[in-house]
PDB file of C-alpha atoms in Angstrom:
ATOM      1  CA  UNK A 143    -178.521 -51.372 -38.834  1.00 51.00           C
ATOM      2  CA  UNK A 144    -181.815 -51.370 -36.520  1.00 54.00           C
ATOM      3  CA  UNK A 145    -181.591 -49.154 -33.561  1.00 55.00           C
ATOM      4  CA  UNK A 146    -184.645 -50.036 -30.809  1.00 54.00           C
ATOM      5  CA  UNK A 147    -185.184 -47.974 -27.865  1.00 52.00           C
ATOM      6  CA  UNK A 148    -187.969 -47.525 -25.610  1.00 49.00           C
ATOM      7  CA  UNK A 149    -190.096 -44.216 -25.422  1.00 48.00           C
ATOM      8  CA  UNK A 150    -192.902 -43.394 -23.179  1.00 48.00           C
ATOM      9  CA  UNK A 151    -196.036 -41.670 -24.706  1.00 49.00           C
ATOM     10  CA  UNK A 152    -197.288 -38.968 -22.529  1.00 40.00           C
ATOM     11  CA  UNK A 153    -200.648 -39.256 -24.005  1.00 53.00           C
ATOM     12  CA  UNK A 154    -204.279 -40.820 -22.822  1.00 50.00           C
ATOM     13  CA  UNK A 155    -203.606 -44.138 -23.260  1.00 48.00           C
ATOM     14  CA  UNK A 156    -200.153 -43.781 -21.472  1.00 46.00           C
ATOM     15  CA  UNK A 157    -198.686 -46.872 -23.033  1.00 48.00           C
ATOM     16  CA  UNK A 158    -195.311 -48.192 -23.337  1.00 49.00           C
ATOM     17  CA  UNK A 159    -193.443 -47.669 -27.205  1.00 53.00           C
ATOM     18  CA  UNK A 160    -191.204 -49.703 -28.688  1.00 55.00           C
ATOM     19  CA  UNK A 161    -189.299 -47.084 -31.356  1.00 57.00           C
ATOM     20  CA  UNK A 162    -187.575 -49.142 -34.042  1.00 59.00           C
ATOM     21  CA  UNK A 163    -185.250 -46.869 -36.678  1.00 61.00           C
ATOM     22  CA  UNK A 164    -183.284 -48.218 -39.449  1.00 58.00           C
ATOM     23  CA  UNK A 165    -180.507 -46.432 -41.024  1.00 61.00           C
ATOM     24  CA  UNK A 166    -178.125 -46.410 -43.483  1.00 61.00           C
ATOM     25  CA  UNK A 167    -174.993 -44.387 -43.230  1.00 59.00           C
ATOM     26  CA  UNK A 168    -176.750 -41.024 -41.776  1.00 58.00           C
ATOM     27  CA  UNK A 169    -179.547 -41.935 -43.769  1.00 52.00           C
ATOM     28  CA  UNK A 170    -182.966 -42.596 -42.177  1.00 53.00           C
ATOM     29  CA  UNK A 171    -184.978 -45.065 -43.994  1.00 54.00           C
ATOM     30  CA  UNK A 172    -187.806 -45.857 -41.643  1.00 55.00           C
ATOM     31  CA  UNK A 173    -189.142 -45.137 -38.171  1.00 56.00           C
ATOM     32  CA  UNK A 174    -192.227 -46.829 -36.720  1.00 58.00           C
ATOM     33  CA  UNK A 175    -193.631 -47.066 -33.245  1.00 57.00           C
ATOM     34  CA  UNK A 176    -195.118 -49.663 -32.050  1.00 59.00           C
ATOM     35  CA  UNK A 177    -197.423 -50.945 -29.158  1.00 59.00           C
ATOM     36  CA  UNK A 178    -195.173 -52.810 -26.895  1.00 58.00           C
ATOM     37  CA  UNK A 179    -197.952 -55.077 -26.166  1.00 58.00           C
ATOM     38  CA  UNK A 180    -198.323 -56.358 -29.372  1.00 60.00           C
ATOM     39  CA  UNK A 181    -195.917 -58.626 -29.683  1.00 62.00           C
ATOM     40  CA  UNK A 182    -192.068 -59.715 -28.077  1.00 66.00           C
ATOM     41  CA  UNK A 183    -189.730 -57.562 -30.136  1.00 63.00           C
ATOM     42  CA  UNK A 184    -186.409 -59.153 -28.766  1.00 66.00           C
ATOM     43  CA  UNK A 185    -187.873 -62.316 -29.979  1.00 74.00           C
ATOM     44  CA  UNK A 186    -188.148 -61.177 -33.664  1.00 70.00           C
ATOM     45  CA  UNK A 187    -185.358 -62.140 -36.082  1.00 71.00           C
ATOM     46  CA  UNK A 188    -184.374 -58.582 -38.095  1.00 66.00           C
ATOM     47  CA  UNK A 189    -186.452 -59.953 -41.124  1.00 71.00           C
ATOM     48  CA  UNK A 190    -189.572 -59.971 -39.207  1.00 75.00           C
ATOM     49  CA  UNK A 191    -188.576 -57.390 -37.260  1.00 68.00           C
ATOM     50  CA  UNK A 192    -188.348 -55.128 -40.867  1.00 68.00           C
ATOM     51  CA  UNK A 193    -191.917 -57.274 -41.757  1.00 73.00           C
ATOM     52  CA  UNK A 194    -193.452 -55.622 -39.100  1.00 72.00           C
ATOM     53  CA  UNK A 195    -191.940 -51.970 -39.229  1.00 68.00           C
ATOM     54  CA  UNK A 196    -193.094 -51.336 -43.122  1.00 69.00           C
ATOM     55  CA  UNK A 197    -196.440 -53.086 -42.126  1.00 74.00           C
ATOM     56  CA  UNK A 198    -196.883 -50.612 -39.308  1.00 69.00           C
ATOM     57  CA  UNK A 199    -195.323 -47.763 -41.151  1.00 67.00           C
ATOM     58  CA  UNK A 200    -197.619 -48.652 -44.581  1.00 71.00           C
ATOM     59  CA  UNK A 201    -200.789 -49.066 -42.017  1.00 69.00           C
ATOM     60  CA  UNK A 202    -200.199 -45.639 -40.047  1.00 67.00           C
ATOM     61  CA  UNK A 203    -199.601 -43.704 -43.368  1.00 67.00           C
ATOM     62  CA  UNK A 204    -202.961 -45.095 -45.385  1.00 68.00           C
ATOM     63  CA  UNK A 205    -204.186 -44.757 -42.109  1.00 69.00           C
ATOM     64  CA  UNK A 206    -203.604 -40.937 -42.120  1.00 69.00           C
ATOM     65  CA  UNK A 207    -204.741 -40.647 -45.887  1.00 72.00           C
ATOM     66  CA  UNK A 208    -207.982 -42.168 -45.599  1.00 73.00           C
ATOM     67  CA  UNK A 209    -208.495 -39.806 -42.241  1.00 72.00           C
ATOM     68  CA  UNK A 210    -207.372 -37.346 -44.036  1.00 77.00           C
ATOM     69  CA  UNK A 211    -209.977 -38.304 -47.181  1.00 79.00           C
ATOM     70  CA  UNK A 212    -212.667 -39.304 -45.081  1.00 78.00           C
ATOM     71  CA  UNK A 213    -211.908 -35.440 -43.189  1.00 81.00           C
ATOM     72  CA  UNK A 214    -212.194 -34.009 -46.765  1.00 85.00           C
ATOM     73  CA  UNK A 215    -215.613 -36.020 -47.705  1.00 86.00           C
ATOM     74  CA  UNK A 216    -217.235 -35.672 -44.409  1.00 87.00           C
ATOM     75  CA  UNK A 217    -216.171 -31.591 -44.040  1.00 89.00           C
ATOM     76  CA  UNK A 218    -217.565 -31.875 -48.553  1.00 89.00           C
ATOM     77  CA  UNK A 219    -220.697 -33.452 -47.638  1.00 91.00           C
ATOM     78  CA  UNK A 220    -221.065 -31.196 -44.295  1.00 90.00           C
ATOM     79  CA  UNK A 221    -221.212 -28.230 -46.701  1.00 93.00           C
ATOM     80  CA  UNK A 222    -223.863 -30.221 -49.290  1.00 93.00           C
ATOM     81  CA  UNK A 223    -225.977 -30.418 -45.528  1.00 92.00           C
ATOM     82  CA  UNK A 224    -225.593 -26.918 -44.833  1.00 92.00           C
ATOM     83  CA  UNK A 225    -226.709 -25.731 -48.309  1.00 94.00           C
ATOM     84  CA  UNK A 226    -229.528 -28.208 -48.067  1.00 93.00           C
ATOM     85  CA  UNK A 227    -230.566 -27.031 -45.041  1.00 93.00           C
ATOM     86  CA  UNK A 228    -230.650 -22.977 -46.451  1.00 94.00           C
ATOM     87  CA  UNK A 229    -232.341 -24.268 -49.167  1.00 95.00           C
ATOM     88  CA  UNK A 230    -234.871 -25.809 -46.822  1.00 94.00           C
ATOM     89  CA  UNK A 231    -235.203 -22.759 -44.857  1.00 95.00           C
ATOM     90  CA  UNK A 232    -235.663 -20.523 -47.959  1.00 94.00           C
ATOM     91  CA  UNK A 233    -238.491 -23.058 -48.862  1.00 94.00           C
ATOM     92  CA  UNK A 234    -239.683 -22.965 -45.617  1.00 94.00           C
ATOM     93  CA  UNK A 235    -240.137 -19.350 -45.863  1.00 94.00           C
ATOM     94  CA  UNK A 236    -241.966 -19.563 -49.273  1.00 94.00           C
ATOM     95  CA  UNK A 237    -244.237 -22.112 -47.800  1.00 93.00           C
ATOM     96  CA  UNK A 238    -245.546 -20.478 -44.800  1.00 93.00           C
ATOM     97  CA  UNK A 239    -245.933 -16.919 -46.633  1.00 93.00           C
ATOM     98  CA  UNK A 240    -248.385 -19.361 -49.369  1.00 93.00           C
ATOM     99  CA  UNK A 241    -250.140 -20.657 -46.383  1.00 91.00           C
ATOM    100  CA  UNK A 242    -250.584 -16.920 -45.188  1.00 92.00           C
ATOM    101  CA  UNK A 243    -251.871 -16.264 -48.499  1.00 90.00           C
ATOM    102  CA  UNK A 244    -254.195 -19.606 -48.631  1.00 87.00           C
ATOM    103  CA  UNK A 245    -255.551 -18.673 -44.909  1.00 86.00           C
ATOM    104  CA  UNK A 246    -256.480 -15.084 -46.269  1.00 84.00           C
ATOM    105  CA  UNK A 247    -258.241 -16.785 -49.091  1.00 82.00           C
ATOM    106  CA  UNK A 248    -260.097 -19.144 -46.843  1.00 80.00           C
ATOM    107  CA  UNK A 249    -261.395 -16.828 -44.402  1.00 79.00           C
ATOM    108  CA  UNK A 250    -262.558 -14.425 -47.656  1.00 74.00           C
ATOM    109  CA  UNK A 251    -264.284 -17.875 -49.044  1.00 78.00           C
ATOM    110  CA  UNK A 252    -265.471 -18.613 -45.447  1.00 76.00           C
ATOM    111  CA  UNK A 253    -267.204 -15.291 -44.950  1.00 79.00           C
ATOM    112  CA  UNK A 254    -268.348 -15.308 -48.060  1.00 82.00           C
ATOM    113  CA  UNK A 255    -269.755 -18.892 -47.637  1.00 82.00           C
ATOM    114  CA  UNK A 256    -271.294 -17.817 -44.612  1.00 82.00           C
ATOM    115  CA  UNK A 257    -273.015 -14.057 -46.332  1.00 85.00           C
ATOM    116  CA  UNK A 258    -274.468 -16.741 -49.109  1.00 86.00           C
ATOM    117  CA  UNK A 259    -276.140 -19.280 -46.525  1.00 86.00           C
ATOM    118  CA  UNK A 260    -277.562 -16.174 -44.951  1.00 88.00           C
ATOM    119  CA  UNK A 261    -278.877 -15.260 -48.393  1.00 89.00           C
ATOM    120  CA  UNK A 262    -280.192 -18.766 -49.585  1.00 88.00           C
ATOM    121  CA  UNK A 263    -281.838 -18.975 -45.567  1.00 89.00           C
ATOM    122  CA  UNK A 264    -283.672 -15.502 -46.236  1.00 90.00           C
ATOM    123  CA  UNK A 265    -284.856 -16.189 -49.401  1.00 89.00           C
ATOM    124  CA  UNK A 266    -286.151 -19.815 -48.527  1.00 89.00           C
ATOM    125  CA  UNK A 267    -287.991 -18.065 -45.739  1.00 89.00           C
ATOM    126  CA  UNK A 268    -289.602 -15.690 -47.932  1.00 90.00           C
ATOM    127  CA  UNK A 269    -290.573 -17.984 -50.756  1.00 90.00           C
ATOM    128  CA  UNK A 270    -291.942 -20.033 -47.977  1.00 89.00           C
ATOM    129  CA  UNK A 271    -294.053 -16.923 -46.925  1.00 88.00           C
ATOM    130  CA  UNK A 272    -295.363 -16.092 -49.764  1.00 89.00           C
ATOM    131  CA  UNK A 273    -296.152 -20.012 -50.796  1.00 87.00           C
ATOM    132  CA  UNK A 274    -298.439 -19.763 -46.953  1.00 86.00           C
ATOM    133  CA  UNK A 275    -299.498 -16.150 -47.942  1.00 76.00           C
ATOM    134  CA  UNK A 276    -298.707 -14.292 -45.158  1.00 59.00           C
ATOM    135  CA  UNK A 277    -298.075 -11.564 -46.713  1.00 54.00           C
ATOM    136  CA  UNK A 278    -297.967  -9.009 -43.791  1.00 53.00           C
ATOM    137  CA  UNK A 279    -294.175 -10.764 -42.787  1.00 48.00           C
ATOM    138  CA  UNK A 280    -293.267  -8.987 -46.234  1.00 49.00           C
ATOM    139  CA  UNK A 281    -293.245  -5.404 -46.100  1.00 54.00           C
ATOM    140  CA  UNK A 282    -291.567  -5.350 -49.875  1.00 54.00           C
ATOM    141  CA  UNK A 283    -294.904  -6.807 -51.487  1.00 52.00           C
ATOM    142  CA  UNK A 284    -296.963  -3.704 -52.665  1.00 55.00           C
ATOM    143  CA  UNK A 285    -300.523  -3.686 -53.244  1.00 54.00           C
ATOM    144  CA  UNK A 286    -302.215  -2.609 -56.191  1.00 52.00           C
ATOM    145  CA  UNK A 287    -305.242  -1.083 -55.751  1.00 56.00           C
ATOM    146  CA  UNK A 288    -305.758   0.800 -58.731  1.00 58.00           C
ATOM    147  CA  UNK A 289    -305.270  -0.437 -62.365  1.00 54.00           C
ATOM    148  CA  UNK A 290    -302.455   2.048 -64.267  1.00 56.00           C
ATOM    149  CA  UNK A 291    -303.380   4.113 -66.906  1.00 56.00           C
ATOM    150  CA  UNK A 292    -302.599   2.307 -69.454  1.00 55.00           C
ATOM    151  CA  UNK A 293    -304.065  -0.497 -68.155  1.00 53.00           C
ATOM    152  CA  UNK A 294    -307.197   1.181 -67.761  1.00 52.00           C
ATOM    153  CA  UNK A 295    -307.512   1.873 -71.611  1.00 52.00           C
ATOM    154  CA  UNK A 296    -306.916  -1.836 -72.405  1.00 52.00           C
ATOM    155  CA  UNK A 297    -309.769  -3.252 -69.915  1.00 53.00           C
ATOM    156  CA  UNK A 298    -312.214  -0.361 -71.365  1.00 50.00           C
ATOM    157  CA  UNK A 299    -311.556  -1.690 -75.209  1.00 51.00           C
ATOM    158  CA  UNK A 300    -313.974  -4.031 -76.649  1.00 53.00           C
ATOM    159  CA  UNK A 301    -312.469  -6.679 -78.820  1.00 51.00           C
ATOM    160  CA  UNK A 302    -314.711  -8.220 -82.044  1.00 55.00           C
ATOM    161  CA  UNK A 303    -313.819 -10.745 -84.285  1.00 59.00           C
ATOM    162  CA  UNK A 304    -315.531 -10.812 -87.515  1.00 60.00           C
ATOM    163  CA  UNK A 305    -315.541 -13.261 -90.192  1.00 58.00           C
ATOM    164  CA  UNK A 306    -315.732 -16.723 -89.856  1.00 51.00           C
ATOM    165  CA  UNK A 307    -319.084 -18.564 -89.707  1.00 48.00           C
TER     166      UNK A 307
END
């Protein structure tokens, strides 16, 4: 019922395979290789011998299912990172073209910070001028020699009150 014969794995590891087949009739029910190192197989009665066969068989086929699950999640979540990462760049994007936007505005703000400074310095230095009355640092100031017109009729105009007392 069990045939066992002895195959050589032309791979890295370059180990030695025990290949174990049971059959019925022509019939194959199960094949598993196994690490020859693992164990004696000629010691093994056929019951243990079948033990370890469906063991191996069960272990190298959930084996390949959850490698081939874990290949679907990690390849799933691989294409969750890319998005991410697109998403990232696109905000990335947005971001620095704000900052553009915000350094614009800051450099407007700063000049303008710096024009009103310039203003509040000039004026301080005139008030203070005029508070010391030197008035010849003010070439704006005009001098009034002359009353106007109108003036002129008002200071000629005598005022009297009558009644009272």
């Amino acid at each position: 019922m069990f045939k066992k014969s002895y195959n050589y794995f032309n791979s890295e590891q370059g180990r030695r395979v025990v290949q174990i087949e049971a059959k019925s009739g022509n019939l194959q029910i199960i094949t598993a290789d196994f690490d020859e190192s693992l164990c004696d197989w000629d010691s093994l009665s056929e019951k243990e011998l079948i033990d370890k066969a469906l063991e191996w068989q069960y272990r190298t086929y959930m084996q390949g299912k959850f490698v081939n699950e874990a290949v679907e999640i990690t390849e799933a979540k691989a294409k969750e990172v890319a998005e991410l990462a697109d998403k990232l760049k696109d905000t990335v994007k947005e971001s620095e073209a704000e900052l553009k936007k915000l350094k614009e505005r800051s450099e407007l703000s700063q000049s303008s910070i710096v024009e009103m400074t310039e203003m509040v310095y000039d004026h301080e230095a005139r008030i203070a001028a005029l508070e010391s009355g030197d008035e010849e640092d003010e070439p704006t100031e005009e001098k009034v020699d002359e009353p106007i017109e109108e003036d002129k009729e008002h200071i000629d105009t005598e005022v009297t009150i009558e009644g009272g007392e």
